[in-house]
Amino acid sequence: MCGISGIIAFSETGRNYLQNIHAAVAAMKTRGPDNNGVYINGNVAFGHNRLSVIDVSDAASQPFTDESGRYTIVFNGEFFNFKSHRDQLISRGIQLKSTSDTEVLLYLYMLEGTACLQKINGFFALAIHDKHEDTVFIARDRMGVKPLLIYKDRDKLCFASEMKALFAMQIPKQLDRVSLHAYMQMNYIPANFTMISHVVKLEPGNYLMVRKNSAEQKQYYAMPYSPGQTDAKADYDTSCKRVKQLLLESVEKRMISDVPLGAFLSGGVDSSVIVALASQFTKQLNTFSIGFRDEPFFDETRYAQIVANKFNTSHTVFSLTQDDLLAVLFDVLDYVDDPFADSSAIAVYLLSRETRKFVTVALSGDGADELFGGYLKHTGEYKIRMAGPPEKLLKYCLPLINRLPQSRNSAFSNKVRQIAKYANGLKLSDRERYWRWCSFISEEDAGHIILKKIDIDEYLERKNTILKNITCKGSMNDVLFADMKHVLVNDMLTKVDLMSMASSLEVRTPFLDVELVNYVFSLPDSFKVQGNLRKRILQDAFKDDLPAEIFHRAKHGFEVPLLKWFRNELFSMINDDLLHDDFIAGQGIFSVAETKKLKTRLQSNNPGDVHAQIWGLLVFQYWWKKYFAN
């Protein structure tokens, strides 16, 4: 796991930027604390920050150039099946100077060109310079586990694992107001855009071929799913066995490492499945959990300990207090270089930081909820699609429901919040309901907070791209497919990559193995979500392997107690600094009147999701003040 960066000049003006690659490398030091390197040749500059995992020797350092000197690669990620390809290369008489997956990947590209991507099972972002052809090949993994940002103008193309590296390359900083509008709804930036105009994320499963002053983008992988098309003849019991086998194989691939390896263990089904499988490939697996010592509603360590005992893992619990979380809040805000306000990132940062003290690589259960249907919204969506007259009457009860307290900080108020969300969903079309359930506030409310009007055509084009596979006659698989392309990539995987890399920890996601994903999307949606049962096939596949308590517990998610903070410890940060009326007015982005309403609601008996809206604003304000105010 590493960080990569690069500049490709199209003109003499572009060549003046090449030396900025040194600053880009310095900006991403936590992504690769073990080594860093720079390659400058002609019109191309590459930078690399190395976190050594496979072949930790200097022979595998990057940028890596082949023996002929023609090809140079920078690679961020892991190529899990590289050993079989390495053996094939050696059998052909090719002499390799390292035992790394990077070198194998480079030689596959030399022999097969862009077709090499079809042979990689893993996750990655990479760039390869062919000095003779004067081309640069840039690619991102199928599921979007590893990020890759692209900026292009007439003089240059810049790429990097993180926005802070692009800023170090001196790209122009102009706010993308369409992205801001979507961010205010979701607390993250959807699709392939960022908060900076003309900076985009290379789409998962895509590559760029850069020649002279052009960059041609092509898709090399798409999840093999079309709305309404699944294997109607699939046998459920056979499918359970196949899912289990594919997951076993996926975990086995991801156990390869030349440095200490462990696994996150929350006590939920997903992480417990990973631990159960990983324990088969090591004498004693290291597992790690976090708990909230003074927030029992969010603490789930009891279940994690049950699983750890079952599989005899070497289990470590990081028992945290509010003070522990608050102590790292500014570390998180400082690391975020493109606004991202999923508040659970704070907990993921702490988990990653503490886990890194023991291991360099951790397995996680990320991706299972999107793949198998594990969110409460999936149950809600299923029920709405199956709703009869009694359920549909609930929307008429909204005035009464909205009088009750709604928040995420107690079982009762959280249940009321969920009922209100469901009742509101009954009034919307399938597409609009999906969009609304991905959001904390409506499009209309987001528009009120932001002062300047956006390009509505551009906004709708981006929105419709995300929603295009959700049809009025579709199935729950359409929703899961949208979640894989939207929520997983832009929220969950972004969170894990940012916070783990801030701690120099590599995180691997067995649920996102391409063979498993392809297979699961061939199955009927009834195998995944049915009534109140979510992740049906995953639970049935492992019901005899995991403790019964794991299957009979409420899903709380991975949250931090923002509401209490904002009313107490962070009150001054809100009212005297980042959301102060004078600061808002001088900034000229948000409405003073609307932000006042949010602050008033924050102190009310019915705050709803206002804490998430406030957090989204604070993250943006902190980012804007750091990168734009000076």
Coordinates of N, CA and C in Angstrom, one line a residue, residues 420-506:
A420 N -39.9 7.9 10.6 CA -40.2 9.1 9.9 C -39.5 9.0 8.5
K421 N -38.3 8.5 8.5 CA -37.6 8.3 7.2 C -38.4 7.4 6.3
Y422 N -38.9 6.3 6.8 CA -39.7 5.3 6.0 C -41.0 6.0 5.5
A423 N -41.7 6.7 6.4 CA -42.9 7.3 6.0 C -42.7 8.4 4.9
N424 N -41.6 9.1 5.0 CA -41.3 10.1 3.9 C -41.0 9.3 2.6
G425 N -40.3 8.2 2.7 CA -40.0 7.4 1.5 C -41.2 6.9 0.8
L426 N -42.3 6.7 1.5 CA -43.5 6.2 0.8 C -44.0 7.2 -0.2
K427 N -43.7 8.4 0.0 CA -44.2 9.5 -0.9 C -43.4 9.7 -2.2
L428 N -42.3 9.0 -2.3 CA -41.3 9.3 -3.3 C -41.3 8.1 -4.4
S429 N -40.8 8.5 -5.6 CA -40.5 7.4 -6.6 C -39.3 6.6 -6.1
D430 N -39.1 5.5 -6.8 CA -38.0 4.6 -6.5 C -36.7 5.4 -6.6
R431 N -36.5 6.1 -7.6 CA -35.2 6.9 -7.8 C -35.1 8.0 -6.8
E432 N -36.1 8.8 -6.6 CA -36.0 9.9 -5.6 C -35.8 9.4 -4.2
R433 N -36.5 8.2 -3.9 CA -36.3 7.7 -2.6 C -34.9 7.2 -2.4
Y434 N -34.3 6.6 -3.4 CA -32.9 6.2 -3.2 C -32.0 7.4 -3.0
W435 N -32.2 8.4 -3.7 CA -31.3 9.6 -3.6 C -31.5 10.2 -2.2
R436 N -32.8 10.3 -1.8 CA -33.1 10.9 -0.5 C -32.5 10.1 0.7
W437 N -32.6 8.7 0.6 CA -32.1 7.9 1.6 C -30.5 7.8 1.7
C438 N -29.9 8.3 0.6 CA -28.5 8.5 0.7 C -28.1 9.8 1.3
S439 N -29.1 10.6 1.6 CA -28.8 12.0 2.1 C -29.3 12.2 3.5
F440 N -28.8 13.3 4.1 CA -29.2 13.7 5.4 C -30.3 14.8 5.3
I441 N -30.2 15.6 4.2 CA -31.2 16.6 3.9 C -31.7 16.6 2.5
S442 N -32.7 17.2 2.2 CA -33.3 17.2 0.8 C -32.5 18.2 -0.1
E443 N -32.7 18.0 -1.4 CA -32.2 18.9 -2.4 C -32.6 20.4 -2.1
E444 N -33.9 20.5 -1.8 CA -34.4 21.9 -1.5 C -33.7 22.5 -0.3
D445 N -33.5 21.8 0.8 CA -32.9 22.3 2.0 C -31.4 22.7 1.7
A446 N -30.8 21.8 0.9 CA -29.4 22.1 0.6 C -29.3 23.4 -0.3
G447 N -30.3 23.6 -1.1 CA -30.3 24.8 -1.9 C -30.5 26.0 -1.1
H448 N -31.2 25.9 0.0 CA -31.4 27.1 0.9 C -30.2 27.5 1.6
I449 N -29.4 26.5 2.0 CA -28.1 26.8 2.7 C -27.1 27.5 1.9
I450 N -27.0 27.0 0.6 CA -26.0 27.6 -0.3 C -26.5 28.8 -1.0
L451 N -25.7 29.9 -1.0 CA -26.2 31.2 -1.5 C -26.3 31.2 -3.1
K452 N -25.3 30.8 -3.8 CA -25.3 30.9 -5.2 C -26.0 29.7 -5.9
K453 N -26.8 30.0 -6.9 CA -27.5 28.9 -7.7 C -26.5 28.1 -8.4
I454 N -26.8 26.8 -8.6 CA -25.9 26.0 -9.3 C -26.4 25.7 -10.7
D455 N -25.6 25.1 -11.6 CA -25.9 24.7 -12.9 C -26.8 23.5 -12.8
I456 N -28.2 23.7 -12.8 CA -29.1 22.6 -12.5 C -29.0 21.5 -13.6
D457 N -28.7 21.8 -14.8 CA -28.5 20.8 -15.8 C -27.3 19.8 -15.5
E458 N -26.2 20.5 -15.1 CA -25.1 19.7 -14.7 C -25.4 18.8 -13.5
Y459 N -26.1 19.4 -12.5 CA -26.4 18.6 -11.3 C -27.3 17.4 -11.6
L460 N -28.3 17.6 -12.5 CA -29.2 16.5 -12.8 C -28.5 15.5 -13.7
E461 N -27.6 15.9 -14.5 CA -26.8 14.9 -15.3 C -26.0 14.0 -14.4
R462 N -25.4 14.6 -13.4 CA -24.6 13.7 -12.4 C -25.5 12.8 -11.6
K463 N -26.6 13.4 -11.2 CA -27.6 12.6 -10.4 C -28.2 11.5 -11.2
N464 N -28.6 11.7 -12.4 CA -29.2 10.7 -13.2 C -28.2 9.6 -13.6
T465 N -27.0 9.9 -13.7 CA -26.0 8.9 -13.9 C -25.9 7.9 -12.8
I466 N -26.0 8.4 -11.6 CA -26.0 7.5 -10.4 C -27.3 6.7 -10.4
L467 N -28.4 7.3 -10.7 CA -29.7 6.6 -10.6 C -30.2 5.8 -11.8
K468 N -29.4 5.8 -12.9 CA -29.9 5.3 -14.2 C -30.3 3.8 -14.1
N469 N -29.7 3.0 -13.2 CA -30.0 1.6 -13.1 C -31.2 1.3 -12.2
I470 N -31.7 2.3 -11.5 CA -32.9 2.1 -10.7 C -34.1 2.4 -11.5
T471 N -34.9 1.3 -11.8 CA -36.1 1.4 -12.6 C -37.3 1.2 -11.8
C472 N -38.5 1.6 -12.3 CA -39.7 1.5 -11.6 C -40.2 0.0 -11.5
K473 N -39.7 -0.8 -12.5 CA -40.0 -2.2 -12.4 C -38.9 -3.1 -12.0
G474 N -37.9 -2.4 -11.4 CA -36.6 -3.2 -11.1 C -36.8 -3.9 -9.8
S475 N -35.6 -4.4 -9.3 CA -35.6 -5.2 -8.1 C -34.6 -4.6 -7.1
M476 N -34.5 -5.3 -6.0 CA -33.6 -4.8 -4.9 C -32.1 -4.9 -5.4
N477 N -31.9 -5.7 -6.4 CA -30.5 -5.8 -7.0 C -30.1 -4.5 -7.6
D478 N -31.1 -3.8 -8.1 CA -30.8 -2.4 -8.7 C -30.3 -1.5 -7.6
V479 N -30.9 -1.6 -6.5 CA -30.5 -0.7 -5.3 C -29.1 -1.1 -4.9
L480 N -28.8 -2.4 -4.8 CA -27.5 -2.9 -4.3 C -26.4 -2.5 -5.4
F481 N -26.8 -2.6 -6.6 CA -25.8 -2.2 -7.7 C -25.5 -0.7 -7.6
A482 N -26.5 0.1 -7.4 CA -26.3 1.5 -7.2 C -25.4 1.8 -6.0
D483 N -25.7 1.1 -4.9 CA -24.8 1.2 -3.7 C -23.4 0.9 -3.9
M484 N -23.1 -0.2 -4.7 CA -21.8 -0.6 -5.0 C -21.0 0.5 -5.8
K485 N -21.8 1.2 -6.7 CA -21.2 2.2 -7.6 C -21.1 3.5 -6.9
H486 N -22.0 3.8 -6.0 CA -22.1 5.1 -5.4 C -21.6 5.2 -3.9
V487 N -22.4 4.5 -3.0 CA -22.1 4.6 -1.6 C -20.8 4.0 -1.2
L488 N -20.6 2.8 -1.7 CA -19.4 2.1 -1.4 C -18.1 2.8 -1.8
V489 N -18.1 3.2 -3.0 CA -16.8 3.9 -3.5 C -16.6 5.2 -2.9
N490 N -17.7 6.1 -2.9 CA -17.5 7.5 -2.5 C -17.6 7.7 -1.0
D491 N -18.2 6.8 -0.3 CA -18.3 7.0 1.2 C -17.4 5.9 1.9
M492 N -17.8 4.7 1.9 CA -17.2 3.7 2.7 C -15.7 3.5 2.4
L493 N -15.4 3.3 1.1 CA -14.0 3.0 0.7 C -13.1 4.2 0.8
T494 N -13.7 5.4 0.6 CA -13.0 6.6 0.8 C -12.6 6.8 2.2
K495 N -13.5 6.5 3.1 CA -13.3 6.7 4.5 C -12.2 5.7 5.0
V496 N -12.2 4.5 4.6 CA -11.2 3.5 5.0 C -9.9 3.9 4.5
D497 N -9.8 4.2 3.2 CA -8.5 4.6 2.6 C -7.9 5.8 3.3
L498 N -8.7 6.9 3.5 CA -8.2 8.1 4.1 C -7.7 7.8 5.5
M499 N -8.5 7.2 6.3 CA -8.1 7.1 7.7 C -7.0 6.0 8.0
S500 N -7.0 4.9 7.2 CA -6.0 3.9 7.3 C -4.6 4.5 6.8
M501 N -4.7 5.2 5.7 CA -3.4 5.8 5.2 C -2.9 6.9 6.0
A502 N -3.8 7.6 6.8 CA -3.3 8.6 7.7 C -2.5 7.9 8.8
S503 N -2.7 6.6 9.0 CA -2.0 5.9 10.1 C -1.0 4.9 9.5
S504 N -0.8 4.9 8.1 CA 0.2 4.0 7.5 C -0.2 2.6 7.7
L505 N -1.5 2.3 7.6 CA -2.0 0.9 7.7 C -2.7 0.5 6.4
E506 N -2.3 -0.7 5.9 CA -3.0 -1.2 4.7 C -4.2 -2.0 5.1

